[in-house]
mmCIF file of C-alpha atoms in Angstrom:
data_model
loop_
_atom_site.group_PDB
_atom_site.id
_atom_site.type_symbol
_atom_site.label_atom_id
_atom_site.label_comp_id
_atom_site.label_asym_id
_atom_site.label_seq_id
_atom_site.Cartn_x
_atom_site.Cartn_y
_atom_site.Cartn_z
ATOM 1 C CA UNK A 1054 11.661 29.007 -30.686
ATOM 2 C CA UNK A 1055 9.355 26.627 -28.898
ATOM 3 C CA UNK A 1056 7.483 24.016 -30.922
ATOM 4 C CA UNK A 1057 3.800 24.631 -31.438
ATOM 5 C CA UNK A 1058 1.539 22.736 -29.007
ATOM 6 C CA UNK A 1059 0.701 19.284 -30.296
ATOM 7 C CA UNK A 1060 3.602 19.189 -32.774
ATOM 8 C CA UNK A 1061 6.603 17.006 -32.329
ATOM 9 C CA UNK A 1062 10.147 17.975 -32.994
ATOM 10 C CA UNK A 1063 13.060 15.597 -33.265
ATOM 11 C CA UNK A 1064 15.759 15.974 -30.640
ATOM 12 C CA UNK A 1065 18.744 17.937 -31.800
ATOM 13 C CA UNK A 1066 21.590 15.853 -33.167
ATOM 14 C CA UNK A 1067 24.646 15.845 -30.909
ATOM 15 C CA UNK A 1068 27.350 18.264 -31.910
ATOM 16 C CA UNK A 1069 30.198 16.606 -33.826
ATOM 17 C CA UNK A 1070 33.367 15.956 -31.874
ATOM 18 C CA UNK A 1071 36.011 18.647 -32.378
ATOM 19 C CA UNK A 1072 38.650 17.718 -34.913
ATOM 20 C CA UNK A 1073 42.324 18.544 -34.674
ATOM 21 C CA UNK A 1074 43.314 20.720 -37.597
ATOM 22 C CA UNK A 1075 46.109 19.357 -39.794
ATOM 23 C CA UNK A 1076 49.480 20.390 -38.437
ATOM 24 C CA UNK A 1077 48.113 21.048 -34.935
ATOM 25 C CA UNK A 1078 48.656 17.662 -33.244
ATOM 26 C CA UNK A 1079 51.620 19.011 -31.289
ATOM 27 C CA UNK A 1080 49.391 21.658 -29.720
ATOM 28 C CA UNK A 1081 47.719 18.863 -27.719
ATOM 29 C CA UNK A 1082 50.964 17.877 -25.959
ATOM 30 C CA UNK A 1083 51.592 19.312 -22.504
ATOM 31 C CA UNK A 1084 54.825 21.214 -21.846
ATOM 32 C CA UNK A 1085 57.576 20.165 -19.424
ATOM 33 C CA UNK A 1086 56.353 22.807 -16.968
ATOM 34 C CA UNK A 1087 52.765 21.551 -17.167
ATOM 35 C CA UNK A 1088 53.616 17.881 -16.701
ATOM 36 C CA UNK A 1089 56.199 18.643 -14.041
ATOM 37 C CA UNK A 1090 53.531 20.547 -12.140
ATOM 38 C CA UNK A 1091 51.179 17.582 -12.384
ATOM 39 C CA UNK A 1092 53.712 15.039 -11.088
ATOM 40 C CA UNK A 1093 55.258 17.480 -8.595
ATOM 41 C CA UNK A 1094 58.841 17.591 -9.814
ATOM 42 C CA UNK A 1095 60.983 19.422 -12.357
ATOM 43 C CA UNK A 1096 61.099 17.671 -15.703
ATOM 44 C CA UNK A 1097 63.909 18.928 -17.922
ATOM 45 C CA UNK A 1098 64.358 16.300 -20.617
ATOM 46 C CA UNK A 1099 62.138 15.174 -23.450
ATOM 47 C CA UNK A 1100 62.273 12.923 -26.497
ATOM 48 C CA UNK A 1101 59.958 13.581 -29.431
ATOM 49 C CA UNK A 1102 58.705 11.082 -32.006
ATOM 50 C CA UNK A 1103 56.782 11.678 -35.227
ATOM 51 C CA UNK A 1104 56.165 8.049 -36.127
ATOM 52 C CA UNK A 1105 54.938 5.173 -33.976
ATOM 53 C CA UNK A 1106 57.444 2.563 -32.889
ATOM 54 C CA UNK A 1107 57.252 -1.113 -33.785
ATOM 55 C CA UNK A 1108 55.362 -3.195 -31.209
ATOM 56 C CA UNK A 1109 57.452 -5.141 -28.724
ATOM 57 C CA UNK A 1110 57.817 -8.816 -29.567
ATOM 58 C CA UNK A 1111 55.845 -10.393 -26.725
ATOM 59 C CA UNK A 1112 55.051 -13.795 -28.225
ATOM 60 C CA UNK A 1113 51.705 -15.143 -27.061
ATOM 61 C CA UNK A 1114 51.175 -11.911 -25.062
ATOM 62 C CA UNK A 1115 51.332 -9.686 -28.167
ATOM 63 C CA UNK A 1116 47.923 -8.133 -27.344
ATOM 64 C CA UNK A 1117 49.631 -6.456 -24.375
ATOM 65 C CA UNK A 1118 52.149 -4.540 -26.535
ATOM 66 C CA UNK A 1119 49.814 -1.536 -26.872
ATOM 67 C CA UNK A 1120 49.876 -1.171 -23.075
ATOM 68 C CA UNK A 1121 53.517 -0.104 -23.391
ATOM 69 C CA UNK A 1122 52.483 2.656 -25.821
ATOM 70 C CA UNK A 1123 50.925 3.223 -29.189
ATOM 71 C CA UNK A 1124 52.792 1.360 -31.904
ATOM 72 C CA UNK A 1125 52.473 0.680 -35.610
ATOM 73 C CA UNK A 1126 50.038 -2.201 -35.060
ATOM 74 C CA UNK A 1127 47.858 -0.118 -32.726
ATOM 75 C CA UNK A 1128 47.822 3.061 -34.793
ATOM 76 C CA UNK A 1129 47.337 1.329 -38.140
ATOM 77 C CA UNK A 1130 48.080 2.864 -41.505
ATOM 78 C CA UNK A 1131 45.322 5.461 -41.760
ATOM 79 C CA UNK A 1132 46.607 8.054 -39.297
ATOM 80 C CA UNK A 1133 47.181 11.573 -40.593
ATOM 81 C CA UNK A 1134 49.608 12.647 -37.866
ATOM 82 C CA UNK A 1135 51.387 10.966 -34.973
ATOM 83 C CA UNK A 1136 53.233 12.649 -32.138
ATOM 84 C CA UNK A 1137 54.745 11.125 -29.028
ATOM 85 C CA UNK A 1138 56.606 12.820 -26.236
ATOM 86 C CA UNK A 1139 58.514 11.235 -23.364
ATOM 87 C CA UNK A 1140 59.429 13.581 -20.506
ATOM 88 C CA UNK A 1141 61.542 12.936 -17.420
ATOM 89 C CA UNK A 1142 63.892 14.672 -14.972
ATOM 90 C CA UNK A 1143 66.973 14.235 -17.174
ATOM 91 C CA UNK A 1144 68.241 11.845 -19.829
ATOM 92 C CA UNK A 1145 69.530 9.444 -17.187
ATOM 93 C CA UNK A 1146 67.024 10.143 -14.391
ATOM 94 C CA UNK A 1147 63.632 8.556 -14.958
ATOM 95 C CA UNK A 1148 62.224 8.575 -11.433
ATOM 96 C CA UNK A 1149 59.199 10.238 -13.044
ATOM 97 C CA UNK A 1150 58.271 9.576 -16.665
ATOM 98 C CA UNK A 1151 55.403 11.182 -18.540
ATOM 99 C CA UNK A 1152 54.537 9.779 -21.943
ATOM 100 C CA UNK A 1153 52.036 11.477 -24.226
ATOM 101 C CA UNK A 1154 50.946 10.007 -27.543
ATOM 102 C CA UNK A 1155 48.583 11.367 -30.154
ATOM 103 C CA UNK A 1156 47.367 9.888 -33.416
ATOM 104 C CA UNK A 1157 45.024 11.868 -35.621
ATOM 105 C CA UNK A 1158 42.795 10.521 -38.369
ATOM 106 C CA UNK A 1159 40.840 11.963 -41.280
ATOM 107 C CA UNK A 1160 37.502 11.531 -39.525
ATOM 108 C CA UNK A 1161 35.869 10.266 -36.359
ATOM 109 C CA UNK A 1162 34.977 6.887 -37.887
ATOM 110 C CA UNK A 1163 38.613 6.162 -38.780
ATOM 111 C CA UNK A 1164 39.795 7.254 -35.326
ATOM 112 C CA UNK A 1165 37.149 5.148 -33.581
ATOM 113 C CA UNK A 1166 38.006 2.100 -35.678
ATOM 114 C CA UNK A 1167 41.728 2.422 -34.987
ATOM 115 C CA UNK A 1168 41.147 2.895 -31.243
ATOM 116 C CA UNK A 1169 38.815 -0.076 -30.965
ATOM 117 C CA UNK A 1170 41.186 -2.260 -32.983
ATOM 118 C CA UNK A 1171 44.177 -1.242 -30.845
ATOM 119 C CA UNK A 1172 42.502 -2.162 -27.553
ATOM 120 C CA UNK A 1173 40.170 -4.983 -28.624
ATOM 121 C CA UNK A 1174 42.168 -7.778 -26.981
ATOM 122 C CA UNK A 1175 43.715 -6.163 -23.912
ATOM 123 C CA UNK A 1176 41.292 -7.864 -21.524
ATOM 124 C CA UNK A 1177 43.491 -10.938 -21.889
ATOM 125 C CA UNK A 1178 46.312 -8.909 -20.318
ATOM 126 C CA UNK A 1179 44.527 -8.505 -16.973
ATOM 127 C CA UNK A 1180 46.726 -9.789 -14.120
ATOM 128 C CA UNK A 1181 49.297 -10.975 -16.654
ATOM 129 C CA UNK A 1182 53.008 -10.480 -16.097
ATOM 130 C CA UNK A 1183 54.879 -9.558 -19.276
ATOM 131 C CA UNK A 1184 58.613 -9.297 -19.908
ATOM 132 C CA UNK A 1185 59.520 -6.556 -22.370
ATOM 133 C CA UNK A 1186 62.614 -7.570 -24.382
ATOM 134 C CA UNK A 1187 64.312 -4.193 -23.821
ATOM 135 C CA UNK A 1188 64.215 -4.579 -20.017
ATOM 136 C CA UNK A 1189 66.684 -6.391 -17.783
ATOM 137 C CA UNK A 1190 66.011 -10.144 -17.560
ATOM 138 C CA UNK A 1191 64.744 -9.858 -13.968
ATOM 139 C CA UNK A 1192 62.288 -7.048 -14.822
ATOM 140 C CA UNK A 1193 58.724 -7.551 -15.996
ATOM 141 C CA UNK A 1194 55.401 -5.706 -15.850
ATOM 142 C CA UNK A 1195 52.062 -6.751 -14.430
ATOM 143 C CA UNK A 1196 48.900 -5.212 -15.875
ATOM 144 C CA UNK A 1197 45.541 -4.634 -14.247
ATOM 145 C CA UNK A 1198 42.910 -3.795 -16.860
ATOM 146 C CA UNK A 1199 40.119 -1.541 -15.615
ATOM 147 C CA UNK A 1200 36.568 -1.848 -16.912
ATOM 148 C CA UNK A 1201 35.945 0.440 -19.849
ATOM 149 C CA UNK A 1202 33.737 0.940 -22.818
ATOM 150 C CA UNK A 1203 34.426 1.131 -26.562
ATOM 151 C CA UNK A 1204 35.585 4.735 -26.175
ATOM 152 C CA UNK A 1205 38.083 4.294 -23.333
ATOM 153 C CA UNK A 1206 40.965 2.109 -22.246
ATOM 154 C CA UNK A 1207 42.176 2.120 -18.651
ATOM 155 C CA UNK A 1208 44.894 0.074 -17.056
ATOM 156 C CA UNK A 1209 47.520 0.154 -14.352
ATOM 157 C CA UNK A 1210 50.938 -1.394 -14.737
ATOM 158 C CA UNK A 1211 53.390 -2.306 -12.013
ATOM 159 C CA UNK A 1212 57.069 -2.964 -12.565
ATOM 160 C CA UNK A 1213 58.150 -6.261 -11.016
ATOM 161 C CA UNK A 1214 61.817 -6.963 -10.300
ATOM 162 C CA UNK A 1215 62.865 -10.469 -9.291
ATOM 163 C CA UNK A 1216 59.177 -11.352 -8.735
ATOM 164 C CA UNK A 1217 58.566 -8.391 -6.374
ATOM 165 C CA UNK A 1218 56.708 -5.170 -7.125
ATOM 166 C CA UNK A 1219 59.362 -2.467 -6.912
ATOM 167 C CA UNK A 1220 57.081 0.555 -6.524
ATOM 168 C CA UNK A 1221 57.555 1.943 -10.021
#
């Protein structure tokens, strides 16, 4: 109903963000068919993870580790569920790779805190070339951090082989 003339009414509070019900984190992951349709190829292989991996040892570039994927340092200890899925053409064919990662928390405040902590220092990774210890010695990654806000993180990474971008 409309407010009476001359009276004031407070604006409605925004609706709370939807929460993921316990045990439903996997329902947020896209299927092989869905992701294959997005990238335009058949993806037939996937690896599933239920716990975050350890961050890569990157020395003085450790803030960039989260840009390779959520890890124990990024997710923290307060998550209620973690799911990660890596999809590609086949086990040995990774011309196209889709990685999906989800961490759920007890409430929005815990999720917000974990997200902001995970990405708080990535600005120092802009235009930085990082060698990941699991890659070949001649392979590294260059990151371009996109402007964001406390609720988003955006970046682009380019694989560099022997000091040349290799298109991956």
